[in-house]
Structure formats: C-alpha cells, structure tokens
Amino acid sequence: MDGCHLGPGKRVLDLGCGLGGPAVELARLYGAHVTGLTNCEPHVSVATQYAQEQEVGDLVEFYYGDFMDIPFSDGTYDVAINHGSLCHVHDKTAYLEGVYKTLKPGGRWQTLDGFLTGKPLSESQETGHQCLQQNWRTAPFTPLDDFLDIMKETRFRKIRHIDLDHEVAPSGEKLAVKWRTLVFLTPPAAPEESSAHQWMQANIEWCKGLHDGVFTYRWISGTK
C-alpha cells in the first residue's frame, strides 16, 4: 500500500476480494473503510464473518458482483486494489476504464500480479502459459509493456512498477519441490482431488516461467 496514505476516513475498493484477508488487514492496520467485491457469492458471508471476528465489521463490507461492471458510484474511492485478481481480466482496457471512474480525483489504483516479460516463448513455455490459463482460470497473461501502455491510454498518470520476481520465486520453488515429493509418495489423485493437482501443476509452470524470464510478478501503481 506504499504511497496510498491510508488512514481513518479513507475509502478502499478491493476488487476480487476473495475471502476478505487483505480487506480486513487494511481496516485493522489503518482504520480505513474497505469495500470488497467478489464474483463468488459464498465468499461474502465468510468474509463478513471474518471481519466481525477481527473486530472491524464496522469498517469492512463485502458484495457479490462482477468487477467488469463495478456496481458503485463514480468518484467514490481513494484507493482501488487488485491482489492476484487482475490476471482474470480478459479486456484490460474496459476494466481499467471502470476502475478509473470509481476513483476520486487523485485516487490511486494498485495491483500485485503476473505478466509476460515480452521475451518470446518457446513451444514448451507456451504450453506452460496455457496450463496457467486452464488450471488457474486466468486470461492470457499480458506483456508488461503492453499493460503499461493500456494504463496510459486509460488516463492513469504517475505510473510506477516494481519487479518482485526475486521475492516470489524462492517460495514458489520450495512449494513446487514439496508438491512433487508429495505426488511421488502418494497414490494417484482421486477425482475429487483433481482441482488441487491442476492448481499445483500451474504453480510449477509459473515457477518455470519465472526462472526462464518469460513471466514476471509486479507491483504496479497509477493515479487518476
């Protein structure tokens, strides 16, 4: 949240809020009012209960909806964030235009997510990219430079990005090693376990792509 100057009275929109972890932390740490939006309806009740357990239920609210059609008034929020959810957006231009409208003048949008570096993909790397799309249910990853151009086209200014590959790669590689060992030592996956195996196979392909320099993990920020 660097540069967002959060505090009591600030309004944050968490787009793709999931089970509410980041939203609750922002309310707890900064006293900001946080609105979470998720397209998975059961998340709403779980996240609401979690906020109440953490004693920030008065500062956090969660809604079921599609962040490609943000159901809130224009010019409402000081900050909008995507944490691992931008990768699910197919039309980045339309999405950023919607986010831009929800921000107050001078408001900031920030994300943490994966992108293509722009390095040409080999056949096996493209297969890995397709594995991510299928098993993580993502859109095709966008080349970083193309995405930054889209931000400029949608009128964001003061655009910044930070390469976090060196921070995420070690933990991902450790997880991949543990997973390979587990799969080697256990029986074949039962049908009800297939989604977990697919998710982890995508994680392994992600780690390979980071190592090969075709994927990158970035913090990106822009101001209205």
PDB file of C-alpha atoms in Angstrom:
ATOM      1  CA  MET A   1       0.000   0.000   0.000  1.00  0.00           C
ATOM      2  CA  ASP A   2       3.035   2.272  -0.406  1.00  0.00           C
ATOM      3  CA  GLY A   3       2.052   5.798  -1.321  1.00  0.00           C
ATOM      4  CA  CYS A   4      -1.659   5.447  -0.587  1.00  0.00           C
ATOM      5  CA  HIS A   5      -1.560   7.377   2.710  1.00  0.00           C
ATOM      6  CA  LEU A   6      -4.286   5.248   4.244  1.00  0.00           C
ATOM      7  CA  GLY A   7      -5.955   6.195   7.494  1.00  0.00           C
ATOM      8  CA  PRO A   8      -9.369   6.727   9.082  1.00  0.00           C
ATOM      9  CA  GLY A   9     -11.807   8.237   6.620  1.00  0.00           C
ATOM     10  CA  LYS A  10     -10.064   6.813   3.538  1.00  0.00           C
ATOM     11  CA  ARG A  11     -12.152   4.541   1.305  1.00  0.00           C
ATOM     12  CA  VAL A  12     -10.604   1.491  -0.379  1.00  0.00           C
ATOM     13  CA  LEU A  13     -12.145  -0.766  -3.042  1.00  0.00           C
ATOM     14  CA  ASP A  14     -10.755  -4.325  -3.071  1.00  0.00           C
ATOM     15  CA  LEU A  15     -11.630  -5.806  -6.476  1.00  0.00           C
ATOM     16  CA  GLY A  16     -11.639  -9.589  -6.400  1.00  0.00           C
ATOM     17  CA  CYS A  17     -11.503  -9.608  -2.601  1.00  0.00           C
ATOM     18  CA  GLY A  18     -11.851 -13.373  -2.142  1.00  0.00           C
ATOM     19  CA  LEU A  19     -12.333 -14.361   1.495  1.00  0.00           C
ATOM     20  CA  GLY A  20     -11.514 -10.877   2.738  1.00  0.00           C
ATOM     21  CA  GLY A  21      -7.987 -11.238   4.104  1.00  0.00           C
ATOM     22  CA  PRO A  22      -6.419  -8.077   2.621  1.00  0.00           C
ATOM     23  CA  ALA A  23      -9.576  -6.022   3.192  1.00  0.00           C
ATOM     24  CA  VAL A  24      -9.674  -6.933   6.881  1.00  0.00           C
ATOM     25  CA  GLU A  25      -5.956  -6.223   7.289  1.00  0.00           C
ATOM     26  CA  LEU A  26      -6.259  -2.776   5.717  1.00  0.00           C
ATOM     27  CA  ALA A  27      -9.123  -1.911   8.061  1.00  0.00           C
ATOM     28  CA  ARG A  28      -7.289  -3.301  11.079  1.00  0.00           C
ATOM     29  CA  LEU A  29      -3.922  -1.681  10.348  1.00  0.00           C
ATOM     30  CA  TYR A  30      -5.040   1.701   9.005  1.00  0.00           C
ATOM     31  CA  GLY A  31      -8.622   2.228  10.152  1.00  0.00           C
ATOM     32  CA  ALA A  32      -9.687   2.699   6.513  1.00  0.00           C
ATOM     33  CA  HIS A  33     -13.152   1.801   5.256  1.00  0.00           C
ATOM     34  CA  VAL A  34     -12.838  -1.087   2.800  1.00  0.00           C
ATOM     35  CA  THR A  35     -15.388  -2.392   0.295  1.00  0.00           C
ATOM     36  CA  GLY A  36     -14.725  -5.849  -1.122  1.00  0.00           C
ATOM     37  CA  LEU A  37     -16.224  -7.150  -4.376  1.00  0.00           C
ATOM     38  CA  THR A  38     -16.201 -10.857  -5.292  1.00  0.00           C
ATOM     39  CA  ASN A  39     -17.868 -12.890  -8.038  1.00  0.00           C
ATOM     40  CA  CYS A  40     -18.111 -15.926  -5.735  1.00  0.00           C
ATOM     41  CA  GLU A  41     -21.261 -15.436  -3.676  1.00  0.00           C
ATOM     42  CA  PRO A  42     -20.316 -17.750  -0.745  1.00  0.00           C
ATOM     43  CA  HIS A  43     -17.252 -15.552  -0.148  1.00  0.00           C
ATOM     44  CA  VAL A  44     -19.454 -12.712   1.073  1.00  0.00           C
ATOM     45  CA  SER A  45     -20.740 -14.417   4.226  1.00  0.00           C
ATOM     46  CA  VAL A  46     -17.358 -15.982   5.058  1.00  0.00           C
ATOM     47  CA  ALA A  47     -15.514 -12.677   4.636  1.00  0.00           C
ATOM     48  CA  THR A  48     -18.153 -10.791   6.630  1.00  0.00           C
ATOM     49  CA  GLN A  49     -17.849 -13.245   9.499  1.00  0.00           C
ATOM     50  CA  TYR A  50     -14.061 -12.965   9.422  1.00  0.00           C
ATOM     51  CA  ALA A  51     -14.259  -9.163   9.597  1.00  0.00           C
ATOM     52  CA  GLN A  52     -16.534  -9.421  12.622  1.00  0.00           C
ATOM     53  CA  GLU A  53     -14.185 -11.878  14.336  1.00  0.00           C
ATOM     54  CA  GLN A  54     -11.320  -9.421  13.778  1.00  0.00           C
ATOM     55  CA  GLU A  55     -13.470  -6.611  15.249  1.00  0.00           C
ATOM     56  CA  VAL A  56     -13.509  -4.493  12.088  1.00  0.00           C
ATOM     57  CA  GLY A  57     -17.025  -5.357  10.945  1.00  0.00           C
ATOM     58  CA  ASP A  58     -17.964  -1.671  11.131  1.00  0.00           C
ATOM     59  CA  LEU A  59     -15.196  -0.771   8.667  1.00  0.00           C
ATOM     60  CA  VAL A  60     -15.497  -3.550   6.077  1.00  0.00           C
ATOM     61  CA  GLU A  61     -18.336  -4.575   3.760  1.00  0.00           C
ATOM     62  CA  PHE A  62     -18.449  -7.240   1.074  1.00  0.00           C
ATOM     63  CA  TYR A  63     -20.590  -7.523  -2.043  1.00  0.00           C
ATOM     64  CA  TYR A  64     -21.279 -10.147  -4.678  1.00  0.00           C
ATOM     65  CA  GLY A  65     -20.765  -8.822  -8.200  1.00  0.00           C
ATOM     66  CA  ASP A  66     -18.696  -8.629 -11.378  1.00  0.00           C
ATOM     67  CA  PHE A  67     -15.755  -6.236 -11.294  1.00  0.00           C
ATOM     68  CA  MET A  68     -16.100  -5.791 -15.055  1.00  0.00           C
ATOM     69  CA  ASP A  69     -19.284  -3.882 -14.186  1.00  0.00           C
ATOM     70  CA  ILE A  70     -18.449  -2.205 -10.872  1.00  0.00           C
ATOM     71  CA  PRO A  71     -21.741  -1.540  -9.052  1.00  0.00           C
ATOM     72  CA  PHE A  72     -20.628   1.560  -7.124  1.00  0.00           C
ATOM     73  CA  SER A  73     -20.908   5.280  -7.785  1.00  0.00           C
ATOM     74  CA  ASP A  74     -18.233   7.121  -9.752  1.00  0.00           C
ATOM     75  CA  GLY A  75     -15.681   9.123  -7.800  1.00  0.00           C
ATOM     76  CA  THR A  76     -16.237   7.189  -4.560  1.00  0.00           C
ATOM     77  CA  TYR A  77     -12.878   5.681  -3.605  1.00  0.00           C
ATOM     78  CA  ASP A  78      -9.462   6.999  -2.627  1.00  0.00           C
ATOM     79  CA  VAL A  79      -7.774   3.700  -3.500  1.00  0.00           C
ATOM     80  CA  ALA A  80      -8.653   0.637  -5.595  1.00  0.00           C
ATOM     81  CA  ILE A  81      -6.609  -2.562  -5.447  1.00  0.00           C
ATOM     82  CA  ASN A  82      -6.251  -5.903  -7.209  1.00  0.00           C
ATOM     83  CA  HIS A  83      -4.289  -8.579  -5.371  1.00  0.00           C
ATOM     84  CA  GLY A  84      -3.882 -11.601  -7.643  1.00  0.00           C
ATOM     85  CA  SER A  85      -7.169 -10.878  -9.425  1.00  0.00           C
ATOM     86  CA  LEU A  86      -6.150  -8.750 -12.419  1.00  0.00           C
ATOM     87  CA  CYS A  87      -4.948 -11.932 -14.146  1.00  0.00           C
ATOM     88  CA  HIS A  88      -8.602 -12.991 -14.561  1.00  0.00           C
ATOM     89  CA  VAL A  89      -9.472  -9.895 -16.633  1.00  0.00           C
ATOM     90  CA  HIS A  90      -9.718 -10.544 -20.389  1.00  0.00           C
ATOM     91  CA  ASP A  91     -10.399  -6.947 -21.500  1.00  0.00           C
ATOM     92  CA  LYS A  92      -7.837  -4.881 -19.582  1.00  0.00           C
ATOM     93  CA  THR A  93      -8.832  -1.596 -21.249  1.00  0.00           C
ATOM     94  CA  ALA A  94     -12.517  -1.873 -20.332  1.00  0.00           C
ATOM     95  CA  TYR A  95     -11.592  -2.952 -16.835  1.00  0.00           C
ATOM     96  CA  LEU A  96      -9.227  -0.043 -16.150  1.00  0.00           C
ATOM     97  CA  GLU A  97     -11.746   2.418 -17.545  1.00  0.00           C
ATOM     98  CA  GLY A  98     -14.246   1.118 -14.980  1.00  0.00           C
ATOM     99  CA  VAL A  99     -11.726   1.363 -12.160  1.00  0.00           C
ATOM    100  CA  TYR A 100     -10.759   4.890 -13.211  1.00  0.00           C
ATOM    101  CA  LYS A 101     -14.383   6.030 -12.910  1.00  0.00           C
ATOM    102  CA  THR A 102     -14.734   4.767  -9.333  1.00  0.00           C
ATOM    103  CA  LEU A 103     -11.710   6.734  -8.085  1.00  0.00           C
ATOM    104  CA  LYS A 104     -11.793  10.236  -6.683  1.00  0.00           C
ATOM    105  CA  PRO A 105      -9.527  12.790  -8.410  1.00  0.00           C
ATOM    106  CA  GLY A 106      -6.004  11.958  -7.281  1.00  0.00           C
ATOM    107  CA  GLY A 107      -7.069   8.442  -6.284  1.00  0.00           C
ATOM    108  CA  ARG A 108      -4.707   5.512  -6.811  1.00  0.00           C
ATOM    109  CA  TRP A 109      -5.066   2.058  -8.304  1.00  0.00           C
ATOM    110  CA  GLN A 110      -2.519  -0.620  -7.341  1.00  0.00           C
ATOM    111  CA  THR A 111      -2.046  -4.264  -8.202  1.00  0.00           C
ATOM    112  CA  LEU A 112       0.162  -7.252  -7.480  1.00  0.00           C
ATOM    113  CA  ASP A 113       0.036  -9.768 -10.317  1.00  0.00           C
ATOM    114  CA  GLY A 114       1.779 -11.738 -13.023  1.00  0.00           C
ATOM    115  CA  PHE A 115       2.618 -10.617 -16.557  1.00  0.00           C
ATOM    116  CA  LEU A 116       4.609 -11.730 -19.570  1.00  0.00           C
ATOM    117  CA  THR A 117       8.018 -10.091 -19.843  1.00  0.00           C
ATOM    118  CA  GLY A 118       7.802  -9.839 -23.634  1.00  0.00           C
ATOM    119  CA  LYS A 119      10.523 -12.447 -24.163  1.00  0.00           C
ATOM    120  CA  PRO A 120       9.492 -14.892 -26.931  1.00  0.00           C
ATOM    121  CA  LEU A 121       8.023 -18.112 -25.549  1.00  0.00           C
ATOM    122  CA  SER A 122       9.293 -21.485 -26.687  1.00  0.00           C
ATOM    123  CA  GLU A 123       6.775 -24.213 -27.508  1.00  0.00           C
ATOM    124  CA  SER A 124       7.105 -25.732 -24.019  1.00  0.00           C
ATOM    125  CA  GLN A 125       6.811 -22.299 -22.382  1.00  0.00           C
ATOM    126  CA  GLU A 126       3.638 -21.560 -24.334  1.00  0.00           C
ATOM    127  CA  THR A 127       2.292 -24.915 -23.146  1.00  0.00           C
ATOM    128  CA  GLY A 128       3.062 -23.778 -19.594  1.00  0.00           C
ATOM    129  CA  HIS A 129       1.284 -20.473 -20.252  1.00  0.00           C
ATOM    130  CA  GLN A 130      -1.783 -22.376 -21.439  1.00  0.00           C
ATOM    131  CA  CYS A 131      -1.592 -24.556 -18.322  1.00  0.00           C
ATOM    132  CA  LEU A 132      -1.817 -21.414 -16.170  1.00  0.00           C
ATOM    133  CA  GLN A 133      -4.858 -20.217 -18.071  1.00  0.00           C
ATOM    134  CA  GLN A 134      -6.633 -23.540 -17.756  1.00  0.00           C
ATOM    135  CA  ASN A 135      -5.745 -24.521 -14.199  1.00  0.00           C
ATOM    136  CA  TRP A 136      -5.693 -21.081 -12.559  1.00  0.00           C
ATOM    137  CA  ARG A 137      -8.719 -19.995 -14.665  1.00  0.00           C
ATOM    138  CA  THR A 138      -6.880 -16.875 -15.842  1.00  0.00           C
ATOM    139  CA  ALA A 139      -6.955 -14.823 -19.003  1.00  0.00           C
ATOM    140  CA  PRO A 140      -3.836 -14.986 -21.210  1.00  0.00           C
ATOM    141  CA  PHE A 141      -1.078 -13.091 -19.433  1.00  0.00           C
ATOM    142  CA  THR A 142      -0.446  -9.608 -20.841  1.00  0.00           C
ATOM    143  CA  PRO A 143       3.056  -8.398 -21.783  1.00  0.00           C
ATOM    144  CA  LEU A 144       4.111  -5.872 -19.155  1.00  0.00           C
ATOM    145  CA  ASP A 145       4.904  -3.051 -21.617  1.00  0.00           C
ATOM    146  CA  ASP A 146       1.533  -3.517 -23.323  1.00  0.00           C
ATOM    147  CA  PHE A 147      -0.234  -3.253 -19.984  1.00  0.00           C
ATOM    148  CA  LEU A 148       1.606  -0.073 -19.043  1.00  0.00           C
ATOM    149  CA  ASP A 149       0.532   1.386 -22.397  1.00  0.00           C
ATOM    150  CA  ILE A 150      -3.084   0.488 -21.596  1.00  0.00           C
ATOM    151  CA  MET A 151      -2.774   2.352 -18.299  1.00  0.00           C
ATOM    152  CA  LYS A 152      -1.604   5.452 -20.164  1.00  0.00           C
ATOM    153  CA  GLU A 153      -4.426   5.111 -22.690  1.00  0.00           C
ATOM    154  CA  THR A 154      -6.984   4.961 -19.867  1.00  0.00           C
ATOM    155  CA  ARG A 155      -5.580   8.233 -18.473  1.00  0.00           C
ATOM    156  CA  PHE A 156      -3.691   6.927 -15.460  1.00  0.00           C
ATOM    157  CA  ARG A 157      -0.633   9.011 -14.601  1.00  0.00           C
ATOM    158  CA  LYS A 158       2.321   8.716 -12.207  1.00  0.00           C
ATOM    159  CA  ILE A 159       2.601   5.082 -13.298  1.00  0.00           C
ATOM    160  CA  ARG A 160       5.151   3.034 -11.359  1.00  0.00           C
ATOM    161  CA  HIS A 161       6.091  -0.645 -11.314  1.00  0.00           C
ATOM    162  CA  ILE A 162       8.465  -2.742  -9.226  1.00  0.00           C
ATOM    163  CA  ASP A 163       9.906  -6.149 -10.148  1.00  0.00           C
ATOM    164  CA  LEU A 164       9.201  -8.629  -7.330  1.00  0.00           C
ATOM    165  CA  ASP A 165      10.436 -11.793  -9.057  1.00  0.00           C
ATOM    166  CA  HIS A 166      13.276 -12.245  -6.559  1.00  0.00           C
ATOM    167  CA  GLU A 167      10.770 -12.196  -3.690  1.00  0.00           C
ATOM    168  CA  VAL A 168       8.189 -14.642  -5.035  1.00  0.00           C
ATOM    169  CA  ALA A 169      10.424 -17.149  -6.844  1.00  0.00           C
ATOM    170  CA  PRO A 170      12.044 -18.804  -3.775  1.00  0.00           C
ATOM    171  CA  SER A 171       8.759 -19.574  -2.007  1.00  0.00           C
ATOM    172  CA  GLY A 172       7.186 -20.830  -5.225  1.00  0.00           C
ATOM    173  CA  GLU A 173      10.129 -23.132  -5.906  1.00  0.00           C
ATOM    174  CA  LYS A 174      10.003 -24.555  -2.374  1.00  0.00           C
ATOM    175  CA  LEU A 175       6.292 -25.228  -2.758  1.00  0.00           C
ATOM    176  CA  ALA A 176       6.880 -26.932  -6.116  1.00  0.00           C
ATOM    177  CA  VAL A 177       9.542 -29.240  -4.641  1.00  0.00           C
ATOM    178  CA  LYS A 178       7.268 -30.223  -1.744  1.00  0.00           C
ATOM    179  CA  TRP A 179       4.416 -30.879  -4.150  1.00  0.00           C
ATOM    180  CA  ARG A 180       6.493 -33.095  -6.440  1.00  0.00           C
ATOM    181  CA  THR A 181       7.615 -35.100  -3.406  1.00  0.00           C
ATOM    182  CA  LEU A 182       4.038 -35.465  -2.162  1.00  0.00           C
ATOM    183  CA  VAL A 183       2.788 -36.644  -5.551  1.00  0.00           C
ATOM    184  CA  PHE A 184       5.658 -39.143  -5.811  1.00  0.00           C
ATOM    185  CA  LEU A 185       4.931 -40.637  -2.372  1.00  0.00           C
ATOM    186  CA  THR A 186       1.121 -40.774  -2.538  1.00  0.00           C
ATOM    187  CA  PRO A 187      -1.395 -42.711  -4.670  1.00  0.00           C
ATOM    188  CA  PRO A 188      -2.791 -41.177  -7.863  1.00  0.00           C
ATOM    189  CA  ALA A 189      -5.260 -38.361  -7.297  1.00  0.00           C
ATOM    190  CA  ALA A 190      -8.887 -39.246  -6.724  1.00  0.00           C
ATOM    191  CA  PRO A 191     -11.416 -37.343  -8.881  1.00  0.00           C
ATOM    192  CA  GLU A 192     -12.311 -35.017  -6.008  1.00  0.00           C
ATOM    193  CA  GLU A 193      -8.616 -34.095  -5.673  1.00  0.00           C
ATOM    194  CA  SER A 194      -8.079 -33.224  -9.338  1.00  0.00           C
ATOM    195  CA  SER A 195      -8.585 -29.466  -8.950  1.00  0.00           C
ATOM    196  CA  ALA A 196      -5.826 -29.235  -6.312  1.00  0.00           C
ATOM    197  CA  HIS A 197      -3.452 -31.169  -8.577  1.00  0.00           C
ATOM    198  CA  GLN A 198      -4.294 -28.916 -11.522  1.00  0.00           C
ATOM    199  CA  TRP A 199      -3.713 -25.791  -9.417  1.00  0.00           C
ATOM    200  CA  MET A 200      -0.330 -27.041  -8.246  1.00  0.00           C
ATOM    201  CA  GLN A 201       0.736 -28.058 -11.756  1.00  0.00           C
ATOM    202  CA  ALA A 202       0.044 -24.472 -12.785  1.00  0.00           C
ATOM    203  CA  ASN A 203       2.201 -23.287  -9.874  1.00  0.00           C
ATOM    204  CA  ILE A 204       5.064 -25.427 -11.153  1.00  0.00           C
ATOM    205  CA  GLU A 205       4.697 -23.949 -14.649  1.00  0.00           C
ATOM    206  CA  TRP A 206       4.637 -20.455 -13.132  1.00  0.00           C
ATOM    207  CA  CYS A 207       7.906 -21.140 -11.315  1.00  0.00           C
ATOM    208  CA  LYS A 208       9.492 -22.426 -14.515  1.00  0.00           C
ATOM    209  CA  GLY A 209       8.383 -19.301 -16.369  1.00  0.00           C
ATOM    210  CA  LEU A 210       9.824 -17.018 -13.689  1.00  0.00           C
ATOM    211  CA  HIS A 211      13.121 -18.907 -13.809  1.00  0.00           C
ATOM    212  CA  ASP A 212      13.216 -18.704 -17.617  1.00  0.00           C
ATOM    213  CA  GLY A 213      12.402 -14.992 -17.618  1.00  0.00           C
ATOM    214  CA  VAL A 214       9.145 -15.236 -19.573  1.00  0.00           C
ATOM    215  CA  PHE A 215       6.861 -14.473 -16.591  1.00  0.00           C
ATOM    216  CA  THR A 216       7.260 -11.650 -14.104  1.00  0.00           C
ATOM    217  CA  TYR A 217       5.497 -10.626 -10.882  1.00  0.00           C
ATOM    218  CA  ARG A 218       4.958  -6.893 -10.485  1.00  0.00           C
ATOM    219  CA  TRP A 219       3.656  -4.219  -8.142  1.00  0.00           C
ATOM    220  CA  ILE A 220       2.033  -1.575 -10.336  1.00  0.00           C
ATOM    221  CA  SER A 221       0.516   1.750  -9.346  1.00  0.00           C
ATOM    222  CA  GLY A 222      -1.230   4.574 -11.181  1.00  0.00           C
ATOM    223  CA  THR A 223      -3.021   7.779 -10.185  1.00  0.00           C
ATOM    224  CA  LYS A 224      -6.200   9.373 -11.534  1.00  0.00           C
TER     225      LYS A 224
END
